[in-house]
Amino acid sequence: MRRDGKSSTPLWFVLLAVTLVQAISTFSSLTLAATAPVVSAKIGVPVEFIGFQIALVYAGASLISAVSGFLLRRWGPGRMSQISLVMCGIGAALMAVPSVAVIAFGSLFMGFGYGMTNPSGAELLMRITPKRRRNIVYSIKQTGIPLGGMLAGAIAPSATEGFGWQAAPLIGAMSCILLAFLLQPWRKGWDTERDPNARIDSTAFVAMTMIWRLPALRWMGLAGFNYAFIQLAISAFAVTILVTEAQLSLIAAGAVLAAVQAAGIVGRLTWGWFADRWGIGDQLLIVMGLLNVIGALVMIRISPDWPIWAIYVFFVSFAASAYGWTGIFMTSTVNRAPPAYSGTVVGGIGVPVYAGVIFGTAALSLLADVMGSVSNAFIIVAILAALGTAALAWARHISEPSE
């Protein structure tokens, strides 16, 4: 760490490290969703209820995000990244136990780790990223989420067919623990500003108070709730929709899911580049919201009559907008944060964002039976996409990002 407080580690290396943390933790959290039809049959629950497993992951993430300011102050972003990986690894291992109760606890525990990844990564990158490059840098970092989903779609179904449903979460667990150890040589240099004597007090929840105090961030939190709902609706239910409604095989559905995640990566990089090139990040977030409304309405019409090429074109196009928002959204959040509180504010905004996932997956799971299918429940996704777009438009209207 240099005397000016900035990390001496090159930006490209820090970016690689935090992206890998995001990718491996996401992969481990989605291993059951990527094999939902098989897992549901083995443990004896309806396939739609895989949404509750995802909801538990994000419930843990939302809870831990509320105290992200304290965690960063106490341990620093480097150690916090390692702790997040270890907790995700333990959670994934518990998810391999053939018990609904243990899987539920493991999912919640994994969520505690998963919720630490964004604040720690944002803090490390904020220190060394020029403002003019934030959209693309944070977009690259956020490609870890679709990359993790792509790994889940590519690895989990094959591992399940070859070795049983428990193989995929165990692979995720081992990957998390290995990466945590690999980060150790850089941990001390990244955590020189931490306060090892910090204790839980009234300032522990400063992340949430900042979001509530700043009107633009309040509206962005509402938008993040809705946009996260949309993204995880695709991640959590794509395989289920493709197998049960489009009548694809598990392997074929996993291939589509992998393509969806790849499209998410390309989308994030493309949107992020345009945002930095033209300085239109907030406007692009609104455009993506409108595209999400269209995608959700089309999803309702999916059927076995669709040719495979049409399925790929639709899911890839939808993913480009539904996944493309997070890097630009994080940049807009950081730009509005008070100085030296970037990681804290990113943690605070994570509470409503993760809440959108919790509500979304649970709501779609419950509505699937009532509305006849998971795809029919995407009318709710369309409505929330419209509301999220309106919230972002209002946030931009009432406050421009601070310089």
PDB file of C-alpha atoms in Angstrom, residues 19-217:
ATOM      1  CA  THR A  19     -13.819 -10.836 -10.670  1.00  0.00           C
ATOM      2  CA  LEU A  20     -12.704 -14.375  -9.805  1.00  0.00           C
ATOM      3  CA  VAL A  21     -14.129 -13.998  -6.289  1.00  0.00           C
ATOM      4  CA  GLN A  22     -17.448 -12.942  -7.812  1.00  0.00           C
ATOM      5  CA  ALA A  23     -17.421 -15.755 -10.393  1.00  0.00           C
ATOM      6  CA  ILE A  24     -16.580 -18.622  -8.043  1.00  0.00           C
ATOM      7  CA  SER A  25     -19.021 -17.518  -5.348  1.00  0.00           C
ATOM      8  CA  THR A  26     -21.793 -17.155  -7.954  1.00  0.00           C
ATOM      9  CA  PHE A  27     -21.005 -20.556  -9.448  1.00  0.00           C
ATOM     10  CA  SER A  28     -21.276 -22.235  -6.054  1.00  0.00           C
ATOM     11  CA  SER A  29     -24.600 -20.512  -5.321  1.00  0.00           C
ATOM     12  CA  LEU A  30     -26.210 -21.607  -8.618  1.00  0.00           C
ATOM     13  CA  THR A  31     -25.186 -25.273  -8.757  1.00  0.00           C
ATOM     14  CA  LEU A  32     -28.561 -26.477  -7.482  1.00  0.00           C
ATOM     15  CA  ALA A  33     -30.542 -24.110  -9.716  1.00  0.00           C
ATOM     16  CA  ALA A  34     -28.663 -25.435 -12.754  1.00  0.00           C
ATOM     17  CA  THR A  35     -29.760 -28.998 -11.915  1.00  0.00           C
ATOM     18  CA  ALA A  36     -33.132 -28.200 -10.351  1.00  0.00           C
ATOM     19  CA  PRO A  37     -35.224 -30.974 -11.980  1.00  0.00           C
ATOM     20  CA  VAL A  38     -32.819 -33.695 -10.795  1.00  0.00           C
ATOM     21  CA  VAL A  39     -32.275 -32.221  -7.325  1.00  0.00           C
ATOM     22  CA  SER A  40     -36.005 -31.793  -6.719  1.00  0.00           C
ATOM     23  CA  ALA A  41     -36.640 -35.452  -7.597  1.00  0.00           C
ATOM     24  CA  LYS A  42     -33.838 -36.660  -5.316  1.00  0.00           C
ATOM     25  CA  ILE A  43     -34.827 -34.674  -2.223  1.00  0.00           C
ATOM     26  CA  GLY A  44     -38.591 -34.847  -2.812  1.00  0.00           C
ATOM     27  CA  VAL A  45     -39.701 -31.236  -3.369  1.00  0.00           C
ATOM     28  CA  PRO A  46     -41.495 -29.590  -6.332  1.00  0.00           C
ATOM     29  CA  VAL A  47     -39.064 -28.241  -8.931  1.00  0.00           C
ATOM     30  CA  GLU A  48     -40.468 -24.719  -8.584  1.00  0.00           C
ATOM     31  CA  PHE A  49     -39.297 -24.582  -4.991  1.00  0.00           C
ATOM     32  CA  ILE A  50     -35.678 -24.241  -6.070  1.00  0.00           C
ATOM     33  CA  GLY A  51     -36.559 -20.557  -6.036  1.00  0.00           C
ATOM     34  CA  PHE A  52     -36.720 -20.669  -2.245  1.00  0.00           C
ATOM     35  CA  GLN A  53     -33.165 -22.035  -2.117  1.00  0.00           C
ATOM     36  CA  ILE A  54     -31.955 -19.039  -4.140  1.00  0.00           C
ATOM     37  CA  ALA A  55     -34.047 -16.744  -1.943  1.00  0.00           C
ATOM     38  CA  LEU A  56     -32.254 -18.041   1.161  1.00  0.00           C
ATOM     39  CA  VAL A  57     -28.860 -17.328  -0.405  1.00  0.00           C
ATOM     40  CA  TYR A  58     -29.857 -13.746  -1.023  1.00  0.00           C
ATOM     41  CA  ALA A  59     -31.546 -13.391   2.357  1.00  0.00           C
ATOM     42  CA  GLY A  60     -28.160 -14.044   3.927  1.00  0.00           C
ATOM     43  CA  ALA A  61     -26.520 -11.633   1.477  1.00  0.00           C
ATOM     44  CA  SER A  62     -29.014  -8.893   2.288  1.00  0.00           C
ATOM     45  CA  LEU A  63     -28.539  -9.286   6.038  1.00  0.00           C
ATOM     46  CA  ILE A  64     -24.755  -9.139   5.857  1.00  0.00           C
ATOM     47  CA  SER A  65     -24.829  -6.142   3.479  1.00  0.00           C
ATOM     48  CA  ALA A  66     -26.497  -4.052   6.177  1.00  0.00           C
ATOM     49  CA  VAL A  67     -23.298  -4.220   8.277  1.00  0.00           C
ATOM     50  CA  SER A  68     -20.816  -4.046   5.383  1.00  0.00           C
ATOM     51  CA  GLY A  69     -19.373  -0.756   6.649  1.00  0.00           C
ATOM     52  CA  PHE A  70     -18.341  -2.340   9.943  1.00  0.00           C
ATOM     53  CA  LEU A  71     -16.953  -5.456   8.246  1.00  0.00           C
ATOM     54  CA  LEU A  72     -14.763  -3.393   5.925  1.00  0.00           C
ATOM     55  CA  ARG A  73     -13.522  -1.283   8.816  1.00  0.00           C
ATOM     56  CA  ARG A  74     -12.785  -4.298  11.018  1.00  0.00           C
ATOM     57  CA  TRP A  75     -11.185  -6.716   8.542  1.00  0.00           C
ATOM     58  CA  GLY A  76     -10.429  -4.760   5.366  1.00  0.00           C
ATOM     59  CA  PRO A  77     -11.492  -5.675   1.830  1.00  0.00           C
ATOM     60  CA  GLY A  78      -8.802  -8.332   1.307  1.00  0.00           C
ATOM     61  CA  ARG A  79      -9.618 -10.418   4.362  1.00  0.00           C
ATOM     62  CA  MET A  80     -13.308  -9.800   3.784  1.00  0.00           C
ATOM     63  CA  SER A  81     -12.970 -11.356   0.306  1.00  0.00           C
ATOM     64  CA  GLN A  82     -11.292 -14.435   1.808  1.00  0.00           C
ATOM     65  CA  ILE A  83     -13.932 -14.777   4.507  1.00  0.00           C
ATOM     66  CA  SER A  84     -16.653 -14.527   1.868  1.00  0.00           C
ATOM     67  CA  LEU A  85     -15.111 -17.396  -0.118  1.00  0.00           C
ATOM     68  CA  VAL A  86     -14.700 -19.646   2.932  1.00  0.00           C
ATOM     69  CA  MET A  87     -18.305 -19.077   3.969  1.00  0.00           C
ATOM     70  CA  CYS A  88     -19.522 -19.756   0.414  1.00  0.00           C
ATOM     71  CA  GLY A  89     -17.467 -22.957   0.382  1.00  0.00           C
ATOM     72  CA  ILE A  90     -18.920 -24.193   3.663  1.00  0.00           C
ATOM     73  CA  GLY A  91     -22.424 -23.301   2.477  1.00  0.00           C
ATOM     74  CA  ALA A  92     -21.940 -25.182  -0.796  1.00  0.00           C
ATOM     75  CA  ALA A  93     -20.709 -28.259   1.060  1.00  0.00           C
ATOM     76  CA  LEU A  94     -23.800 -28.188   3.274  1.00  0.00           C
ATOM     77  CA  MET A  95     -25.972 -27.910   0.153  1.00  0.00           C
ATOM     78  CA  ALA A  96     -24.674 -31.330  -0.890  1.00  0.00           C
ATOM     79  CA  VAL A  97     -26.323 -32.961   2.124  1.00  0.00           C
ATOM     80  CA  PRO A  98     -29.598 -34.722   1.067  1.00  0.00           C
ATOM     81  CA  SER A  99     -31.749 -32.906   3.609  1.00  0.00           C
ATOM     82  CA  VAL A 100     -34.073 -29.989   2.914  1.00  0.00           C
ATOM     83  CA  ALA A 101     -33.265 -28.444   6.306  1.00  0.00           C
ATOM     84  CA  VAL A 102     -29.489 -28.691   5.834  1.00  0.00           C
ATOM     85  CA  ILE A 103     -29.673 -27.374   2.272  1.00  0.00           C
ATOM     86  CA  ALA A 104     -31.718 -24.438   3.555  1.00  0.00           C
ATOM     87  CA  PHE A 105     -29.173 -23.652   6.287  1.00  0.00           C
ATOM     88  CA  GLY A 106     -26.284 -24.065   3.868  1.00  0.00           C
ATOM     89  CA  SER A 107     -27.935 -21.676   1.409  1.00  0.00           C
ATOM     90  CA  LEU A 108     -28.426 -19.032   4.111  1.00  0.00           C
ATOM     91  CA  PHE A 109     -24.832 -19.457   5.314  1.00  0.00           C
ATOM     92  CA  MET A 110     -23.561 -19.169   1.742  1.00  0.00           C
ATOM     93  CA  GLY A 111     -25.528 -15.937   1.450  1.00  0.00           C
ATOM     94  CA  PHE A 112     -23.569 -14.407   4.336  1.00  0.00           C
ATOM     95  CA  GLY A 113     -20.417 -14.979   2.321  1.00  0.00           C
ATOM     96  CA  TYR A 114     -21.924 -13.943  -1.002  1.00  0.00           C
ATOM     97  CA  GLY A 115     -23.083 -10.608   0.401  1.00  0.00           C
ATOM     98  CA  MET A 116     -19.492  -9.647   1.249  1.00  0.00           C
ATOM     99  CA  THR A 117     -18.192  -9.883  -2.325  1.00  0.00           C
ATOM    100  CA  ASN A 118     -19.526  -6.590  -3.719  1.00  0.00           C
ATOM    101  CA  PRO A 119     -18.531  -4.224  -0.866  1.00  0.00           C
ATOM    102  CA  SER A 120     -15.018  -5.658  -0.661  1.00  0.00           C
ATOM    103  CA  GLY A 121     -14.504  -5.632  -4.435  1.00  0.00           C
ATOM    104  CA  ALA A 122     -15.920  -2.118  -4.806  1.00  0.00           C
ATOM    105  CA  GLU A 123     -13.648  -0.815  -2.044  1.00  0.00           C
ATOM    106  CA  LEU A 124     -10.506  -2.267  -3.619  1.00  0.00           C
ATOM    107  CA  LEU A 125     -11.331  -0.990  -7.103  1.00  0.00           C
ATOM    108  CA  MET A 126     -12.421   2.481  -5.967  1.00  0.00           C
ATOM    109  CA  ARG A 127      -8.959   3.157  -4.567  1.00  0.00           C
ATOM    110  CA  ILE A 128      -7.158   2.736  -7.890  1.00  0.00           C
ATOM    111  CA  THR A 129      -9.710   3.240 -10.707  1.00  0.00           C
ATOM    112  CA  PRO A 130      -9.861   6.634 -12.500  1.00  0.00           C
ATOM    113  CA  LYS A 131     -13.398   7.992 -12.574  1.00  0.00           C
ATOM    114  CA  ARG A 132     -13.459   8.071 -16.376  1.00  0.00           C
ATOM    115  CA  ARG A 133     -12.960   4.262 -16.424  1.00  0.00           C
ATOM    116  CA  ARG A 134     -15.295   3.214 -13.623  1.00  0.00           C
ATOM    117  CA  ASN A 135     -18.164   1.975 -15.798  1.00  0.00           C
ATOM    118  CA  ILE A 136     -16.027  -0.461 -17.753  1.00  0.00           C
ATOM    119  CA  VAL A 137     -13.950  -1.529 -14.729  1.00  0.00           C
ATOM    120  CA  TYR A 138     -16.992  -2.234 -12.567  1.00  0.00           C
ATOM    121  CA  SER A 139     -18.714  -3.878 -15.526  1.00  0.00           C
ATOM    122  CA  ILE A 140     -15.733  -6.200 -15.957  1.00  0.00           C
ATOM    123  CA  LYS A 141     -15.849  -6.991 -12.251  1.00  0.00           C
ATOM    124  CA  GLN A 142     -19.573  -7.740 -12.477  1.00  0.00           C
ATOM    125  CA  THR A 143     -19.012 -10.143 -15.379  1.00  0.00           C
ATOM    126  CA  GLY A 144     -18.053 -12.517 -12.595  1.00  0.00           C
ATOM    127  CA  ILE A 145     -21.762 -13.095 -11.955  1.00  0.00           C
ATOM    128  CA  PRO A 146     -22.719 -14.321 -15.455  1.00  0.00           C
ATOM    129  CA  LEU A 147     -19.333 -16.074 -15.707  1.00  0.00           C
ATOM    130  CA  GLY A 148     -20.224 -17.976 -12.543  1.00  0.00           C
ATOM    131  CA  GLY A 149     -23.649 -18.737 -13.972  1.00  0.00           C
ATOM    132  CA  MET A 150     -22.061 -19.886 -17.224  1.00  0.00           C
ATOM    133  CA  LEU A 151     -19.804 -22.248 -15.282  1.00  0.00           C
ATOM    134  CA  ALA A 152     -22.854 -23.571 -13.439  1.00  0.00           C
ATOM    135  CA  GLY A 153     -24.698 -24.167 -16.707  1.00  0.00           C
ATOM    136  CA  ALA A 154     -21.682 -25.845 -18.308  1.00  0.00           C
ATOM    137  CA  ILE A 155     -20.400 -27.913 -15.381  1.00  0.00           C
ATOM    138  CA  ALA A 156     -23.296 -28.698 -13.040  1.00  0.00           C
ATOM    139  CA  PRO A 157     -25.541 -30.741 -15.422  1.00  0.00           C
ATOM    140  CA  SER A 158     -22.619 -32.846 -16.709  1.00  0.00           C
ATOM    141  CA  ALA A 159     -21.259 -33.394 -13.193  1.00  0.00           C
ATOM    142  CA  THR A 160     -24.755 -34.392 -12.050  1.00  0.00           C
ATOM    143  CA  GLU A 161     -25.264 -36.915 -14.830  1.00  0.00           C
ATOM    144  CA  GLY A 162     -21.789 -38.356 -14.342  1.00  0.00           C
ATOM    145  CA  PHE A 163     -21.435 -38.407 -10.554  1.00  0.00           C
ATOM    146  CA  GLY A 164     -24.817 -37.521  -8.994  1.00  0.00           C
ATOM    147  CA  TRP A 165     -26.460 -34.265  -7.957  1.00  0.00           C
ATOM    148  CA  GLN A 166     -24.105 -33.699  -5.019  1.00  0.00           C
ATOM    149  CA  ALA A 167     -21.023 -33.419  -7.261  1.00  0.00           C
ATOM    150  CA  ALA A 168     -21.792 -29.878  -8.458  1.00  0.00           C
ATOM    151  CA  PRO A 169     -22.077 -28.150  -5.047  1.00  0.00           C
ATOM    152  CA  LEU A 170     -18.968 -30.013  -3.843  1.00  0.00           C
ATOM    153  CA  ILE A 171     -17.006 -28.740  -6.845  1.00  0.00           C
ATOM    154  CA  GLY A 172     -18.196 -25.254  -5.939  1.00  0.00           C
ATOM    155  CA  ALA A 173     -17.096 -25.713  -2.317  1.00  0.00           C
ATOM    156  CA  MET A 174     -13.590 -26.822  -3.265  1.00  0.00           C
ATOM    157  CA  SER A 175     -13.206 -23.959  -5.746  1.00  0.00           C
ATOM    158  CA  CYS A 176     -14.132 -21.357  -3.102  1.00  0.00           C
ATOM    159  CA  ILE A 177     -11.682 -22.667  -0.514  1.00  0.00           C
ATOM    160  CA  LEU A 178      -8.847 -22.900  -3.060  1.00  0.00           C
ATOM    161  CA  LEU A 179      -9.296 -19.297  -4.228  1.00  0.00           C
ATOM    162  CA  ALA A 180      -9.392 -18.036  -0.630  1.00  0.00           C
ATOM    163  CA  PHE A 181      -5.933 -19.541  -0.040  1.00  0.00           C
ATOM    164  CA  LEU A 182      -4.577 -18.173  -3.337  1.00  0.00           C
ATOM    165  CA  LEU A 183      -5.445 -14.587  -2.293  1.00  0.00           C
ATOM    166  CA  GLN A 184      -3.410 -14.754   0.932  1.00  0.00           C
ATOM    167  CA  PRO A 185      -0.119 -13.249  -0.392  1.00  0.00           C
ATOM    168  CA  TRP A 186      -1.874  -9.947  -1.232  1.00  0.00           C
ATOM    169  CA  ARG A 187      -4.200  -9.729   1.756  1.00  0.00           C
ATOM    170  CA  LYS A 188      -1.873  -7.715   4.028  1.00  0.00           C
ATOM    171  CA  GLY A 189      -1.168  -5.049   1.403  1.00  0.00           C
ATOM    172  CA  TRP A 190      -4.866  -4.608   0.681  1.00  0.00           C
ATOM    173  CA  ASP A 191      -5.879  -4.256   4.347  1.00  0.00           C
ATOM    174  CA  THR A 192      -3.480  -1.634   5.726  1.00  0.00           C
ATOM    175  CA  GLU A 193      -6.346   0.789   6.432  1.00  0.00           C
ATOM    176  CA  ARG A 194      -8.390  -1.620   8.530  1.00  0.00           C
ATOM    177  CA  ASP A 195      -9.074  -1.046  12.222  1.00  0.00           C
ATOM    178  CA  PRO A 196      -8.603  -4.367  14.071  1.00  0.00           C
ATOM    179  CA  ASN A 197     -10.094  -2.828  17.224  1.00  0.00           C
ATOM    180  CA  ALA A 198     -13.384  -1.860  15.585  1.00  0.00           C
ATOM    181  CA  ARG A 199     -16.444  -3.085  17.451  1.00  0.00           C
ATOM    182  CA  ILE A 200     -20.155  -3.328  16.675  1.00  0.00           C
ATOM    183  CA  ASP A 201     -21.857  -0.052  17.651  1.00  0.00           C
ATOM    184  CA  SER A 202     -24.415   2.388  16.274  1.00  0.00           C
ATOM    185  CA  THR A 203     -22.174   3.092  13.251  1.00  0.00           C
ATOM    186  CA  ALA A 204     -22.310  -0.554  12.146  1.00  0.00           C
ATOM    187  CA  PHE A 205     -25.409   0.186  10.088  1.00  0.00           C
ATOM    188  CA  VAL A 206     -24.043   3.349   8.446  1.00  0.00           C
ATOM    189  CA  ALA A 207     -24.419   1.682   5.030  1.00  0.00           C
ATOM    190  CA  MET A 208     -28.188   1.690   5.323  1.00  0.00           C
ATOM    191  CA  THR A 209     -28.452   5.161   6.859  1.00  0.00           C
ATOM    192  CA  MET A 210     -26.492   6.629   3.936  1.00  0.00           C
ATOM    193  CA  ILE A 211     -28.833   5.049   1.400  1.00  0.00           C
ATOM    194  CA  TRP A 212     -31.874   6.352   3.254  1.00  0.00           C
ATOM    195  CA  ARG A 213     -30.444   9.860   3.741  1.00  0.00           C
ATOM    196  CA  LEU A 214     -29.662  10.551   0.074  1.00  0.00           C
ATOM    197  CA  PRO A 215     -32.875  10.774  -2.048  1.00  0.00           C
ATOM    198  CA  ALA A 216     -31.239   9.694  -5.320  1.00  0.00           C
ATOM    199  CA  LEU A 217     -29.802   6.597  -3.648  1.00  0.00           C
TER     200      LEU A 217
END
